[in-house]
Short mmCIF file of C-alpha atoms and ligand atoms in Angstrom, two decimals:
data_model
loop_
_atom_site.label_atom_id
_atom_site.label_comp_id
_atom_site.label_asym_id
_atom_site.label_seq_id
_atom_site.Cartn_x
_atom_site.Cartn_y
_atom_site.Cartn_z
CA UNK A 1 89.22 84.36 99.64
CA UNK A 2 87.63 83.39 96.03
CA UNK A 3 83.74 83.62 96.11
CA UNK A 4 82.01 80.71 94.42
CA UNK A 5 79.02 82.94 94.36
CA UNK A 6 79.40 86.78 93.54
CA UNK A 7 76.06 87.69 93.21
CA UNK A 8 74.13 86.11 96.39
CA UNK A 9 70.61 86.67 98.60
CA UNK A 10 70.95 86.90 101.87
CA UNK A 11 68.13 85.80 103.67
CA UNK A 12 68.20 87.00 107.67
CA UNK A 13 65.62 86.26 110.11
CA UNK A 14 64.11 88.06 112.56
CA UNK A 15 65.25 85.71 114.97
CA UNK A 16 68.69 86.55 114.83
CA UNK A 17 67.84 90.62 114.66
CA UNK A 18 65.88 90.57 117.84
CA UNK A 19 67.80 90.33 121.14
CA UNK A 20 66.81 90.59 124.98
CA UNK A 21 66.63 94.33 124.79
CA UNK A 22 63.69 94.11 122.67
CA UNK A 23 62.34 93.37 119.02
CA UNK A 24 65.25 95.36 117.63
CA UNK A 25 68.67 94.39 118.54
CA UNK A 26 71.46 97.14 118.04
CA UNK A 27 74.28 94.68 118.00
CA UNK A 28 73.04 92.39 115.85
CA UNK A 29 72.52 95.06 113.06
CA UNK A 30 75.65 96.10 113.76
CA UNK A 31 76.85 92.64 113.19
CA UNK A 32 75.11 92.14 110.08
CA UNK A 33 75.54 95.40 108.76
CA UNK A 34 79.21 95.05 109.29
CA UNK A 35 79.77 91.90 107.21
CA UNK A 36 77.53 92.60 104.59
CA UNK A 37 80.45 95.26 103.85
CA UNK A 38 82.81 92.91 104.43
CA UNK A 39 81.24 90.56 102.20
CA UNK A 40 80.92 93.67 99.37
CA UNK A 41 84.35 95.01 99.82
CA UNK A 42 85.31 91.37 98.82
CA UNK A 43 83.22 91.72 95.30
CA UNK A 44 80.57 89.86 96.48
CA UNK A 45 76.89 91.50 95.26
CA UNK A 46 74.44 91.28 97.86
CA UNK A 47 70.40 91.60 98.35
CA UNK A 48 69.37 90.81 101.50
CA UNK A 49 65.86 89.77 102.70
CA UNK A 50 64.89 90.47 105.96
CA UNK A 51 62.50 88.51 107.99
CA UNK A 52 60.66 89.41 110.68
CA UNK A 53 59.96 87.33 113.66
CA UNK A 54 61.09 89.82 116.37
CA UNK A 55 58.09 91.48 116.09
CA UNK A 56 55.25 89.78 114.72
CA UNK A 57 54.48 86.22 113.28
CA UNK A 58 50.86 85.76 111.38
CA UNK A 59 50.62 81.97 113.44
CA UNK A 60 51.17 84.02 116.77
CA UNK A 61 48.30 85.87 116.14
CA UNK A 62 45.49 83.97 117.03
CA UNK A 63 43.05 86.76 118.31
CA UNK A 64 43.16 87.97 113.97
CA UNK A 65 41.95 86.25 111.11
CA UNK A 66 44.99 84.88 109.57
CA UNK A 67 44.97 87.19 106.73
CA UNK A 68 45.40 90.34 109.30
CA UNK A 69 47.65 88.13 111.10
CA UNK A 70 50.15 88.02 108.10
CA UNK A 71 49.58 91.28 107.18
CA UNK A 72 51.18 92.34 110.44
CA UNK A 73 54.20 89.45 110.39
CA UNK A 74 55.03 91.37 106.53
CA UNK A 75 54.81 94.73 108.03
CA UNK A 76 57.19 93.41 111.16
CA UNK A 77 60.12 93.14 107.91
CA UNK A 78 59.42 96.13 107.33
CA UNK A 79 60.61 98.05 110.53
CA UNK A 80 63.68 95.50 110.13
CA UNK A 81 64.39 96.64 106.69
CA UNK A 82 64.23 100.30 107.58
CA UNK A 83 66.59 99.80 110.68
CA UNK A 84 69.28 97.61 108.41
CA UNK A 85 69.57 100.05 105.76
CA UNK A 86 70.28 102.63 108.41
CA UNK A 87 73.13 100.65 109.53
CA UNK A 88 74.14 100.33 106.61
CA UNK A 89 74.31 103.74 105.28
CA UNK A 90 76.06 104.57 108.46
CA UNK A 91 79.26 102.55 107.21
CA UNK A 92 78.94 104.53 103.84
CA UNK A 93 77.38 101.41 101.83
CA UNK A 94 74.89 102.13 99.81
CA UNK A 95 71.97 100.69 100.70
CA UNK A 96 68.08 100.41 99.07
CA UNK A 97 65.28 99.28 100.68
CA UNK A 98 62.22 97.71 98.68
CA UNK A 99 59.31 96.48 99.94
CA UNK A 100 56.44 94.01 98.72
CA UNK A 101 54.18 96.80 100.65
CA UNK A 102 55.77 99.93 99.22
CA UNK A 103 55.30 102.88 102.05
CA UNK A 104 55.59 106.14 99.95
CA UNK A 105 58.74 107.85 101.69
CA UNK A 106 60.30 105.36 103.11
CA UNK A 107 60.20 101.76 101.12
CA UNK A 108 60.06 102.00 97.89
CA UNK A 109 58.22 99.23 95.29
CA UNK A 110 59.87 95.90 94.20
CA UNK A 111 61.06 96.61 91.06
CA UNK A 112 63.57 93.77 89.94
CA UNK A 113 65.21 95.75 87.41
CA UNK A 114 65.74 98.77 88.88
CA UNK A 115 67.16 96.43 91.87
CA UNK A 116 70.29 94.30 89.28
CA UNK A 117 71.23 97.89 88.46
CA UNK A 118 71.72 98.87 91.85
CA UNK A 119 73.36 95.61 92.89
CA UNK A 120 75.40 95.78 89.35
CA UNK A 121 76.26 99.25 90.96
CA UNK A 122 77.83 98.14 94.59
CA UNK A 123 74.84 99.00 96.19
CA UNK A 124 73.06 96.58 98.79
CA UNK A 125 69.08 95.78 97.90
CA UNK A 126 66.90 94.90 101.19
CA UNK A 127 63.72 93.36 100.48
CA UNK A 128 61.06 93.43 103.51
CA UNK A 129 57.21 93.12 102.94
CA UNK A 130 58.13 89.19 102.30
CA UNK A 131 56.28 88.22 99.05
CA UNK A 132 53.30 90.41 100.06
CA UNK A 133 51.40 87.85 100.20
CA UNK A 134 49.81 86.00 103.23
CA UNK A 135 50.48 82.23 104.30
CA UNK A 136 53.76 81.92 103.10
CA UNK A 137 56.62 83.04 105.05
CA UNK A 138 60.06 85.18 103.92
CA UNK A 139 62.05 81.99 102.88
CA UNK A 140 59.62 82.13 99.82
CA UNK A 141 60.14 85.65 99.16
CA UNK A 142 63.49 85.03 99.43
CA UNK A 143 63.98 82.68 97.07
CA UNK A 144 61.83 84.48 94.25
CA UNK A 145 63.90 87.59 95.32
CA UNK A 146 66.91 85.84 94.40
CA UNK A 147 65.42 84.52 91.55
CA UNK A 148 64.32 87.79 89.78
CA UNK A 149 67.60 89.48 90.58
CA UNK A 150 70.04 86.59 89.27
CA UNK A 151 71.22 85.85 92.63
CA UNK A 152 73.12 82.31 92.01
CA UNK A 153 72.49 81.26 95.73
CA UNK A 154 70.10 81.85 98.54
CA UNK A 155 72.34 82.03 102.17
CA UNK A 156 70.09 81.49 104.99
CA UNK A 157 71.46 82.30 108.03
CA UNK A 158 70.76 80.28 110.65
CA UNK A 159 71.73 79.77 114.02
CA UNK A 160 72.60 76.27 114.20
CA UNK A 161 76.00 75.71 111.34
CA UNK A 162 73.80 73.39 108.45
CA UNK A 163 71.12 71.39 108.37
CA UNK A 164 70.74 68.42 110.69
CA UNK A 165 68.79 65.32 110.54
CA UNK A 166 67.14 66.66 114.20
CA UNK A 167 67.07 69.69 115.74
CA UNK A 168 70.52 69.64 117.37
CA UNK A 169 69.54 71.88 120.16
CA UNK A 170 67.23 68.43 121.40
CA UNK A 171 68.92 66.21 120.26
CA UNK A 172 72.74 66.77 120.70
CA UNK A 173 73.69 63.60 118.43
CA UNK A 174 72.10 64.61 115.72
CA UNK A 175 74.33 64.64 112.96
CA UNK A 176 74.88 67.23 110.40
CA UNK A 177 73.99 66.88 106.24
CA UNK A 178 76.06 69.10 104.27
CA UNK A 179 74.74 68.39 101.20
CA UNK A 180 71.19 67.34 100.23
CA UNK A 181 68.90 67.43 96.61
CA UNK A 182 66.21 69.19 97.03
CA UNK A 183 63.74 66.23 96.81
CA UNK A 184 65.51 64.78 99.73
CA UNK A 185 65.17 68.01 101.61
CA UNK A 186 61.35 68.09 101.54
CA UNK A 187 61.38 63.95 101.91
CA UNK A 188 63.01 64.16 105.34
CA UNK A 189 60.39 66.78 106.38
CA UNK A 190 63.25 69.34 107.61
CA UNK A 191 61.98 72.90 108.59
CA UNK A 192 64.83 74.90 108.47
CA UNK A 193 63.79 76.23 105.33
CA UNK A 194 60.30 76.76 104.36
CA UNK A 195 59.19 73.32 102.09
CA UNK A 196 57.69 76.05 99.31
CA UNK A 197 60.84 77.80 99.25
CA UNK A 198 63.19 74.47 98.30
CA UNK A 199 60.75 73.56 96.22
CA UNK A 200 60.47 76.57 94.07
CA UNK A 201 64.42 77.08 94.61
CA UNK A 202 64.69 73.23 92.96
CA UNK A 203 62.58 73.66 90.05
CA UNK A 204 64.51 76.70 89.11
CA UNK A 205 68.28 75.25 89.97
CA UNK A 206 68.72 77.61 92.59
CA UNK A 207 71.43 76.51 95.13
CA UNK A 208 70.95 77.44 98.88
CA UNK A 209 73.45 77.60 101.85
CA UNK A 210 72.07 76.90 105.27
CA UNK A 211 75.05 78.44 107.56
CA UNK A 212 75.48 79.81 110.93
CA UNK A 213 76.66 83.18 110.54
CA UNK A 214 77.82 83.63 114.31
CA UNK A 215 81.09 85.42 113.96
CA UNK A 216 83.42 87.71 111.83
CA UNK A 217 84.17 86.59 108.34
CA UNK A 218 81.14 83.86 108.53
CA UNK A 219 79.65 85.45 105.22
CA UNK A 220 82.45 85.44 103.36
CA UNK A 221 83.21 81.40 103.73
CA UNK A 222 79.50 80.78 102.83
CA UNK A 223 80.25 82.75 99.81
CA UNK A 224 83.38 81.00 99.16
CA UNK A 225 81.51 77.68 99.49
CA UNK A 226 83.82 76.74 102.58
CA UNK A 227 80.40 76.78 105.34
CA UNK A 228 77.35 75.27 106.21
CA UNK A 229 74.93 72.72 104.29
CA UNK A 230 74.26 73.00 100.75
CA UNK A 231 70.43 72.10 99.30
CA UNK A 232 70.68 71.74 95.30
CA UNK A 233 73.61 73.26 93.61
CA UNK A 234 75.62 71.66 90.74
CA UNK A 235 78.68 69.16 90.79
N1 LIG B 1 54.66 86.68 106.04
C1 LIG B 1 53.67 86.55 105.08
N2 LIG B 1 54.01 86.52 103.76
C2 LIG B 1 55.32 86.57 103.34
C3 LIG B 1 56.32 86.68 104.33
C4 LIG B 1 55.97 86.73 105.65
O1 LIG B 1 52.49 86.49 105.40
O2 LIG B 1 55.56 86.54 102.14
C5 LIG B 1 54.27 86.82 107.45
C6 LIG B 1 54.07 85.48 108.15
O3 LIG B 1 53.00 85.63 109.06
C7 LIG B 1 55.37 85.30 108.90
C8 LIG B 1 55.75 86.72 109.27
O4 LIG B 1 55.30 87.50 108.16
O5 LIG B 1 55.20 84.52 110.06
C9 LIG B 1 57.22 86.94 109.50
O6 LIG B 1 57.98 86.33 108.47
P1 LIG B 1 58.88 85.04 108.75
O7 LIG B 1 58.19 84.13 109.71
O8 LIG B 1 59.26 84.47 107.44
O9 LIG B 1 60.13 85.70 109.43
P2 LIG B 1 61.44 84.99 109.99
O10 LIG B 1 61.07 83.63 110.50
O11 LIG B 1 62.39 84.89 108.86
O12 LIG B 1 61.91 85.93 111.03
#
């Protein structure tokens, strides 16, 4: 399949990494881990950023000040990150993890440059620790990820297949958008993807893919340009 995109973020959230066994799902890595080398052995360059719902959300912390609260939600990527790379590195793709809250030993520092030459390289660059920054979320980080690395799209996997003018799990009519500006993104008040992160994605011409990558070989059609809803992009 020809990629429209060869050097891509992928952004995966915790939601889809945690399953009813717990915060950390072993077949969902698995899953993941298994068409990121899919999408590689196709020429596709990937950095992925990992979210981290499973285990902690700042807004779910109530009983914190919201700073703490956040703190915790970036560290929760973290613990994501580390597991990802090892299921990675278990399929013999190399794999680096960075973090936006370095841990000596284990996640090394965000360092943009040192992460094109690894993705120039074959390798695969995770990003946890989110921006590092409280009240923001890792759709944000994402998008800046992808930005300082030259990705030339953002896929978000999601779990629904694009963006939809109403959450299609209520409303079953809802009908799907598979292409929107940015401006119209953020006018409709869609949440899909955080409002900060379209709008820094649109000021910089970043495209991004909303697609649900639910089964073998999803990936590789949202890098060929062949899946889900596009926000921003060119012709
Ligand atoms: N978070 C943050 N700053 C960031 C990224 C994340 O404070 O740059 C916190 C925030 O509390 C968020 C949590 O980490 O709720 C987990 O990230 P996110 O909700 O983006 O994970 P996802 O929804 O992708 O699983």
């Amino acid at each position: 399949m020809r990629l429209r995109w060869k050097r891509a973020l992928l952004k995966i959230s915790g939601e889809v990494l945690g399953g009813k066994e717990g915060p950390l799902d072993k077949g969902a890595f698995s899953f993941y881990a298994e068409e990121i080398g899919r999408a590689r052995e196709a020429g596709a360059e990937l950095a992925v950023v990992v979210g981290g719902g499973n285990v902690a959300r700042g807004a779910a912390l109530p009983f914190l000040p919201p700073t703490a609260g956040h703190t915790v939600g970036m560290l929760g990527t973290l613990l994501n990150g580390v597991v990802l790379r090892e299921f990675l590195l278990a399929r013999g793709i190399p794999a680096l993890l960075m973090s936006a809250l370095p841990v000596a030993g284990v996640a090394e520092a965000v360092d943009p440059w040192r992460a094109k030459e690894a993705l120039s390289s074959g390798a695969v660059v995770i990003f946890a620790g989110g921006t590092g920054d409280p009240y923001v979320t890792t759709d944000t980080a994402a998008v800046i990820r992808a930005l300082s690395v030259d990705a030339e799209v953002v896929l978000k996997a999601s779990k629904v297949p694009g963006l939809f003018e109403d959450d299609p799990h209520k409303n079953p009519s809802a009908r799907l958008l598979p292409r929107l500006s940015p401006g119209e993104y953020l006018a409709r008040g869609l949440r899909v993807m955080d409002g900060a992160a379209v709008a820094i994605a649109g000021e910089n011409a970043l495209p991004i893919v909303i697609f649900q990558m639910d089964r073998e070989g999803a990936l590789l059609e949202a890098l060929a340009g062949k899946r889900g809803s596009l926000i921003g992009g060119e012709g």
